[in-house]
Amino acid sequence: MNEVIVATKNAGKAKEFVQMFEPHGIVVKTLIDYPELPDVEETGETFAENALLKAESAARLTGRPAIADDSGLVIDALGGRPGVYSARYAGLDKDDKANNRKVLDEMTGLPDEKRSARFTCVLAVAFPDRQEPVIVEGSCEGRIAHEEQGTNGFGYDPLFIPDGFEVTMAQLNAGEKNAISHRAAALQKLRAVLPELAGEPK
């Protein structure tokens, strides 16, 4: 495997994958390099199903191994919501402010001990041949703040206080966030199987 497709148009995500794969001599391309590829409808009911849908589509259409992620916020008091609907929780448009407002409204009055939550990230690697896909999952445990705090990050970062911290993800710097994030945890697990993915012995 000397080239891999990362099924994203998000430059930030792509950069993380480049940093992981380049030391192994693997070239990373993204959907930005393949503008003709159609968007994949995320019809799965789990993060894993959606990640696999995107990875398998990219692998099939490009003839290259492909990696995709699906991630979101899981809140215990809301029965696991927003979950796979995290990006569009407040409506079809991806509106971070509206999503955060909806979460806060639904959790009004709940004490800290009932505000447990986690960010979850699932990475799926699919291959153009019949090789079995690889799926790994990472998470970051924490709780939901009572109001938005911080301007770093995006999405639900201003609401999420990671375990061991008294500030939100949006109040951490990039290095601090990347050290504990759900995507970092999933990438770490993927890194563990990289030799196998690259066709080298473990």
Coordinates of C-alpha atoms in Angstrom, one line a residue:
M1 CA 0.0 0.0 0.0
N2 CA 2.0 3.0 -1.2
E3 CA -1.0 5.3 -1.7
V4 CA -4.2 5.8 0.4
I5 CA -7.3 7.9 -0.2
V6 CA -8.6 9.7 2.8
A7 CA -12.4 10.1 2.2
T8 CA -12.7 13.7 3.4
K9 CA -12.7 17.3 2.0
N10 CA -11.6 18.6 5.4
A11 CA -8.1 19.9 5.2
G12 CA -7.5 19.7 8.9
K13 CA -8.4 16.0 9.0
A14 CA -6.3 15.3 5.9
K15 CA -3.2 16.9 7.6
E16 CA -3.5 14.5 10.6
F17 CA -3.5 11.5 8.2
V18 CA -0.5 12.9 6.2
Q19 CA 1.5 13.2 9.4
M20 CA 0.7 9.6 10.3
F21 CA 1.3 7.9 6.9
E22 CA 4.3 9.9 5.4
P23 CA 6.9 8.2 7.7
H24 CA 5.8 4.9 6.2
G25 CA 6.4 6.1 2.7
I26 CA 2.6 6.2 2.0
V27 CA 1.2 9.0 -0.2
V28 CA -2.1 10.5 1.1
K29 CA -4.7 11.9 -1.3
T30 CA -8.1 13.2 -0.3
L31 CA -11.5 13.7 -2.0
I32 CA -10.2 17.2 -2.9
D33 CA -7.9 15.4 -5.4
Y34 CA -11.0 13.6 -6.8
P35 CA -13.6 16.4 -7.3
E36 CA -15.5 14.1 -9.7
L37 CA -16.4 11.6 -6.9
P38 CA -20.0 11.9 -5.7
D39 CA -20.8 12.7 -2.0
V40 CA -21.8 9.6 -0.1
E41 CA -25.1 9.7 1.7
E42 CA -24.5 8.8 5.3
T43 CA -27.5 6.4 5.9
G44 CA -25.9 4.3 8.6
E45 CA -27.3 4.1 12.1
T46 CA -23.8 3.9 13.7
F47 CA -20.5 5.7 13.3
A48 CA -19.0 2.5 12.0
E49 CA -21.6 2.0 9.4
N50 CA -21.2 5.6 8.1
A51 CA -17.4 5.4 8.1
L52 CA -17.5 2.1 6.2
L53 CA -19.9 3.5 3.6
K54 CA -17.6 6.4 2.9
A55 CA -14.4 4.3 2.8
E56 CA -15.8 1.5 0.6
S57 CA -17.2 4.0 -1.9
A58 CA -13.9 5.8 -2.2
A59 CA -12.0 2.5 -2.5
R60 CA -14.3 1.2 -5.2
L61 CA -14.3 4.4 -7.2
T62 CA -10.5 5.1 -7.1
G63 CA -9.1 1.6 -7.0
R64 CA -7.0 2.5 -4.0
P65 CA -7.2 1.7 -0.3
A66 CA -9.4 4.3 1.4
I67 CA -9.8 5.6 5.0
A68 CA -12.9 7.4 6.3
D69 CA -14.0 8.6 9.7
D70 CA -17.3 9.3 11.3
S71 CA -17.5 10.9 14.6
G72 CA -19.8 12.8 17.0
L73 CA -20.9 13.5 20.5
V74 CA -22.7 10.9 22.6
I75 CA -24.5 12.3 25.7
D76 CA -25.8 9.7 28.2
A77 CA -28.7 11.9 29.6
L78 CA -30.0 12.3 26.0
G79 CA -30.0 8.5 25.3
G80 CA -26.9 8.8 23.2
R81 CA -27.9 11.8 21.1
P82 CA -26.8 13.6 19.1
G83 CA -24.7 10.6 18.0
V84 CA -24.6 10.0 14.3
Y85 CA -26.7 13.2 13.8
S86 CA -24.1 15.4 15.5
A87 CA -23.3 17.6 12.5
R88 CA -27.0 18.4 11.8
Y89 CA -28.6 18.0 15.2
A90 CA -30.5 21.3 15.0
G91 CA -31.4 21.0 11.3
L92 CA -30.2 20.0 7.9
D93 CA -27.7 22.9 7.7
K94 CA -24.5 22.3 9.6
D95 CA -24.8 25.0 12.2
D96 CA -22.5 24.6 15.3
K97 CA -24.1 27.4 17.3
A98 CA -27.6 26.0 16.7
N99 CA -26.5 22.5 17.6
N100 CA -24.9 23.7 20.8
R101 CA -28.0 25.7 21.8
K102 CA -30.2 22.7 21.3
V103 CA -28.0 20.5 23.5
L104 CA -27.9 23.1 26.2
D105 CA -31.7 23.5 26.0
E106 CA -32.3 19.8 26.3
M107 CA -30.0 19.6 29.3
T108 CA -31.3 22.6 31.2
G109 CA -31.1 22.1 35.0
L110 CA -29.2 18.8 34.9
P111 CA -26.4 18.7 37.5
D112 CA -22.8 17.9 36.6
E113 CA -23.1 14.2 37.6
K114 CA -25.8 13.8 35.0
R115 CA -23.9 15.5 32.2
S116 CA -21.5 12.7 31.2
A117 CA -20.7 12.5 27.5
R118 CA -18.0 11.3 25.1
F119 CA -16.7 12.3 21.7
T120 CA -16.4 9.1 19.6
C121 CA -14.5 8.6 16.4
V122 CA -14.6 5.5 14.2
L123 CA -12.0 5.0 11.4
A124 CA -12.7 2.5 8.6
V125 CA -10.1 1.3 6.1
A126 CA -11.5 -0.3 2.9
F127 CA -9.6 -1.9 0.1
P128 CA -10.5 -2.2 -3.6
D129 CA -10.0 -6.0 -3.6
R130 CA -11.9 -8.4 -1.4
Q131 CA -9.7 -7.9 1.6
E132 CA -11.6 -7.4 4.9
P133 CA -12.0 -3.8 6.0
V134 CA -10.3 -2.6 9.2
I135 CA -12.3 -0.6 11.7
V136 CA -11.0 1.1 14.8
E137 CA -12.7 3.3 17.4
G138 CA -11.4 6.0 19.7
S139 CA -13.2 8.1 22.4
C140 CA -12.6 11.0 24.8
E141 CA -14.7 10.9 28.0
G142 CA -16.0 14.1 29.7
R143 CA -19.1 16.1 30.5
I144 CA -21.2 18.8 29.1
A145 CA -20.7 22.4 30.4
H146 CA -23.6 24.6 31.4
E147 CA -22.7 27.2 28.8
E148 CA -20.4 27.6 25.8
Q149 CA -16.8 28.5 26.7
G150 CA -13.7 29.1 24.5
T151 CA -13.1 30.0 20.9
N152 CA -10.6 27.3 19.8
G153 CA -11.8 24.2 18.0
F154 CA -15.2 23.8 16.3
G155 CA -18.5 21.8 16.7
Y156 CA -19.3 20.9 20.3
D157 CA -15.8 21.8 21.6
P158 CA -17.1 24.8 23.5
L159 CA -19.5 22.6 25.5
F160 CA -17.3 19.6 26.2
I161 CA -15.1 19.4 29.3
P162 CA -12.7 16.4 29.0
D163 CA -12.1 14.2 32.0
G164 CA -9.2 15.6 34.1
F165 CA -9.8 19.2 32.9
E166 CA -11.9 22.1 34.2
V167 CA -12.0 23.8 30.9
T168 CA -13.7 22.9 27.6
M169 CA -12.0 21.5 24.5
A170 CA -12.4 25.0 23.0
Q171 CA -10.2 26.4 25.7
L172 CA -7.3 24.0 25.1
N173 CA -4.6 24.7 22.6
A174 CA -4.2 22.5 19.5
G175 CA -1.4 20.4 21.0
E176 CA -3.4 19.7 24.2
K177 CA -6.5 18.8 22.3
N178 CA -4.8 16.6 19.8
A179 CA -3.1 14.7 22.7
I180 CA -6.5 13.6 24.2
S181 CA -9.0 13.8 21.3
H182 CA -11.2 10.9 20.1
R183 CA -9.6 11.2 16.6
A184 CA -6.1 11.0 18.2
A185 CA -7.1 7.8 20.1
A186 CA -8.5 6.2 16.9
L187 CA -5.4 7.2 14.9
Q188 CA -3.2 5.6 17.6
K189 CA -5.1 2.3 17.2
L190 CA -4.8 2.6 13.4
R191 CA -1.1 3.3 13.8
A192 CA -0.8 0.0 15.6
V193 CA -2.0 -1.9 12.5
L194 CA -0.1 0.3 10.0
P195 CA 2.6 -2.3 9.3
E196 CA 0.0 -4.8 8.4
L197 CA -1.9 -2.3 6.2
A198 CA 1.4 -1.4 4.4
G199 CA 2.0 -5.1 3.6
E200 CA 4.9 -5.4 6.1
P201 CA 5.3 -7.9 8.9
K202 CA 4.2 -6.8 12.3

